[in-house]
Amino acid sequence: MREERIIKLLKTLGVIFLLVFCLFPFLWMIFISLNKNPDFLSPQIEFVLTFRNYFEVATSNKFHLWDYLMNSLVVSVASAILATFFASLSAYSITRLKFPGRIVIPLLLLGFSMFPQIAIVGYLFGMITDFGWLNSYAALVFPYITLGLPLALWIMLSYFSQLSTELDKAALIDGASRLQILFKIILPLSLPALFSTFILTLIYSFNEFLFALMLTTDYHGRTIPVGIALFEGLHGQIPWGYIMAASVIAVIPVLILIALFQKYIIQGLTEGAVKG
Amino acid sequence: MIDIKIKNIKKTFFTVKRGKVEALKGIDLEIPAGKFFVLLGPSGCGKSTLLNIIAGIERLSEGKIYFGEKLVASSDEKIFLSPKERDVAMVFQSYALYPHLTVYENIAFPLKIARLDKDKLDEKVKWAADILEIKNILNAKPGELSGGQRQRVALGRAIVREPNLLLLDEPLSNLDALLRITMRSELRSIQRKLELTTIYVTHDQTEAMSLGDKISVLKDGVVQQIGTPEEIYNNPANLFVAKFIGSPPMNILNENLVRHLNDQLHFLESKSLENVVVGIRPEKIKIVNKDEGIINAKIKMSWSPGGDSLYYLEAERNEILAKSSEIENIKDNDDVGLKFGKDDLLIFDREN
């Protein structure tokens, strides 16, 4: 009895610690964004509530907040959809068709994803410039598909390998082609995996910084993480209040998406452990 | 209705664990049109591989398959027709229904793929549902159905196209005992009604015996015997078939007992004792009073699992099982005689 209570207490403390650990930066971000005097590096913090930071970044033209947000959404949604699509095609062929190298390909892809981004950014810059894509959506969408693909492929692989191949056989017997099987049978049954792959690759592209910094030059192509990072104050100081307010606003669309798909994402991520 | 000819099919594949595996070692079969043909064998004998090869899901390594006059698979001519081109239907052990589609959509799936127009499709689905008596569950999803109902839906999806050939891969083994027996007879009557050429794979010999017009017994990728259920039961081609068919299983007699019996019945003729294995089916043994039979035996145990009585006997240090439909007035440890004729004994060459 005593022991149970101690365990329960420890568990509760653990959860509280984790929550504080994870949520504190966000709470701090909100706190600063609402503070009239956002110099949070000084030892005495006085808090004066204001919404001026939000108002300024949302309305002032010099910040281009809505341009950045729009760019981010277009780029990340497009790359997430395409990465998920390509991942489903390849996961299907790897799990269902017999061809040489089908075991090596996912491993290679995983290996490539360990390459530091900084190692390829120089070459990528040259390539994108040659294509004439600099500062366009395409400059980010294509690299993001490549970056998201390893993760997307591995999620889809683990999901597809759990679906009975007898379904494929049955559909083959019923006269369906491989593509028909994928689109009419396998994908409708993989909605949880599709959603979680989509959301995870979307978040990845939404947050990506380095490529976005190198491959875009102004608000026509720049995404929100880079946009916010390059906010400038009046005399070159860092405008923490605006940065934090813009960050809070930038989190909202992703939060909405996750809230919408939450049920499926959890299902998709835990599907491997417990057979549904 | 077409007949199927299978000529010298071989299948070899490689696995990391087992290396080169010869799943089928030269199978020759002729499946007559409109008949119910059973592939019977223990697990791992290659029967499901053979079925997949006939269906066109797997490729053969060597050999030829004819559907009627048409060559559908050949290693020499590099011909391999898809299941669609072969026009086969199949029912799987797991039923393999599409979980996200309703029963109606499941049955309609092959017709939709074939781009049948809507009225014709509807008519066909209703026709199949009528035969299988599943009209009342057409709007349900497979997850809501019982095993027996899923089985019917899977069968409905198979027959709705009226295929050239119906393939059944252990379709009844996931059902409970009672349902299995009713489905068995229903399956048989549907097959007769539609006159579908049917190949049925099973490891269950009672199922094979009660369903098949013809049975082919397989072991280790080799056909052991092809024949009607009666032929296989009464004249098993070898010891494996004799042991595999029949429930309760055949008795194998030891040397002592064989010598003893041979002194009276002279069945060995010119064969020598060391080169043969002698067996007798439990139901061929008649239990009589002591000293009235060919040999004497002692009852070790008896039980009646409904209807028939089974006797567990010992004769010449040989354990023998006898089956009788008459309830005899015998107690355990009684001494009795056993009676049977020369023709009741099954004699096989001893395999090395």
XYZ file of C-alpha atoms in Angstrom, chain A residues 3-157:
155
model
C 4.871 1.305 -1.772
C 2.070 1.911 -4.254
C 1.612 5.435 -2.964
C 5.305 6.177 -3.314
C 5.313 4.867 -6.861
C 2.277 6.952 -7.682
C 3.923 10.027 -6.188
C 7.123 9.423 -8.153
C 5.126 8.977 -11.350
C 3.255 12.213 -10.763
C 6.487 14.072 -10.051
C 8.009 12.622 -13.199
C 5.089 13.746 -15.310
C 5.172 17.235 -13.780
C 8.917 17.481 -14.420
C 8.498 16.430 -18.056
C 5.618 18.829 -18.584
C 7.525 21.770 -17.111
C 10.646 20.801 -19.026
C 8.779 20.672 -22.342
C 6.331 23.489 -21.832
C 8.503 26.052 -20.069
C 10.107 27.467 -23.236
C 6.669 27.906 -24.776
C 5.254 29.534 -21.677
C 8.306 31.796 -21.511
C 7.777 32.663 -25.162
C 4.175 33.664 -24.517
C 5.182 35.511 -21.371
C 7.729 37.614 -23.224
C 5.465 38.221 -26.189
C 2.939 39.787 -23.829
C 5.452 41.869 -21.921
C 5.821 45.559 -22.548
C 9.446 45.450 -21.537
C 10.728 42.335 -23.254
C 14.362 42.562 -22.276
C 14.310 39.178 -20.640
C 18.066 38.963 -20.315
C 18.130 41.523 -17.524
C 17.986 40.078 -14.017
C 14.948 41.990 -12.800
C 11.900 41.090 -14.750
C 8.953 43.385 -14.476
C 5.838 42.311 -16.260
C 3.541 44.844 -17.860
C 0.822 43.245 -19.933
C 0.531 44.471 -23.522
C -0.748 43.200 -26.853
C 1.260 45.753 -28.764
C 3.823 43.199 -29.967
C 1.086 41.100 -31.571
C -0.595 44.094 -33.054
C 2.633 45.415 -34.529
C 3.861 42.181 -36.164
C 0.389 41.400 -37.493
C -0.284 44.771 -39.056
C 3.027 46.406 -39.909
C 4.116 45.874 -43.491
C 7.792 45.821 -42.721
C 7.548 42.469 -40.923
C 5.869 40.541 -43.792
C 4.583 38.067 -41.194
C 1.664 36.912 -43.327
C 3.868 36.525 -46.405
C 6.268 34.335 -44.460
C 3.461 32.294 -42.963
C 1.850 31.801 -46.350
C 5.175 30.756 -47.898
C 5.768 28.330 -45.044
C 2.340 26.758 -45.356
C 2.537 26.353 -49.127
C 6.044 24.940 -49.049
C 5.500 22.565 -46.148
C 2.063 21.316 -47.227
C 3.283 20.721 -50.786
C 6.447 18.935 -49.695
C 4.591 16.889 -47.068
C 1.969 15.740 -49.586
C 4.587 14.836 -52.172
C 6.887 13.120 -49.661
C 3.978 11.067 -48.319
C 2.928 10.148 -51.837
C 6.399 9.028 -52.919
C 6.904 7.235 -49.605
C 3.686 5.224 -50.126
C 4.723 4.229 -53.635
C 8.149 3.100 -52.527
C 6.934 1.463 -49.319
C 4.426 -0.526 -51.350
C 7.008 -1.775 -53.804
C 9.512 -2.567 -51.066
C 7.014 -4.533 -48.998
C 5.154 -6.229 -51.841
C 7.324 -6.624 -54.936
C 10.422 -8.731 -55.242
C 13.332 -6.839 -56.738
C 17.036 -6.806 -56.012
C 18.122 -4.348 -53.352
C 14.745 -3.927 -51.741
C 16.228 -4.534 -48.301
C 19.172 -2.196 -48.894
C 17.216 0.810 -50.182
C 15.538 1.804 -46.888
C 18.839 1.389 -45.064
C 20.677 3.511 -47.611
C 18.026 6.173 -47.315
C 18.396 6.136 -43.549
C 22.150 6.452 -43.985
C 21.788 9.425 -46.328
C 19.529 11.155 -43.848
C 22.435 11.195 -41.409
C 24.420 13.461 -43.723
C 24.688 16.882 -42.091
C 22.643 19.385 -44.072
C 25.488 21.857 -44.014
C 27.573 19.441 -46.070
C 25.310 19.684 -49.105
C 24.015 23.206 -48.814
C 26.801 24.699 -50.925
C 26.244 22.354 -53.827
C 22.489 22.697 -53.459
C 22.786 26.471 -53.681
C 24.692 26.150 -56.961
C 22.155 23.707 -58.364
C 19.107 25.766 -57.415
C 20.756 28.876 -58.880
C 21.405 27.014 -62.144
C 17.777 25.989 -62.276
C 16.808 29.603 -61.712
C 14.712 28.604 -58.707
C 16.344 30.810 -56.113
C 13.816 32.513 -53.821
C 10.941 30.404 -55.238
C 8.770 27.688 -53.668
C 10.386 25.025 -55.826
C 13.780 25.831 -54.281
C 12.487 24.588 -50.935
C 9.846 22.035 -51.889
C 12.240 19.683 -53.687
C 14.961 19.610 -50.997
C 12.261 19.197 -48.333
C 10.813 16.163 -50.099
C 14.263 14.616 -50.032
C 14.735 15.480 -46.374
C 11.331 14.156 -45.342
C 11.425 10.996 -47.409
C 13.517 8.747 -45.111
C 11.219 9.314 -42.137
C 8.110 9.066 -44.295
C 9.303 5.873 -45.921
C 10.093 4.192 -42.617
C 6.698 4.991 -41.124
C 4.922 3.727 -44.237
C 7.146 0.647 -44.394
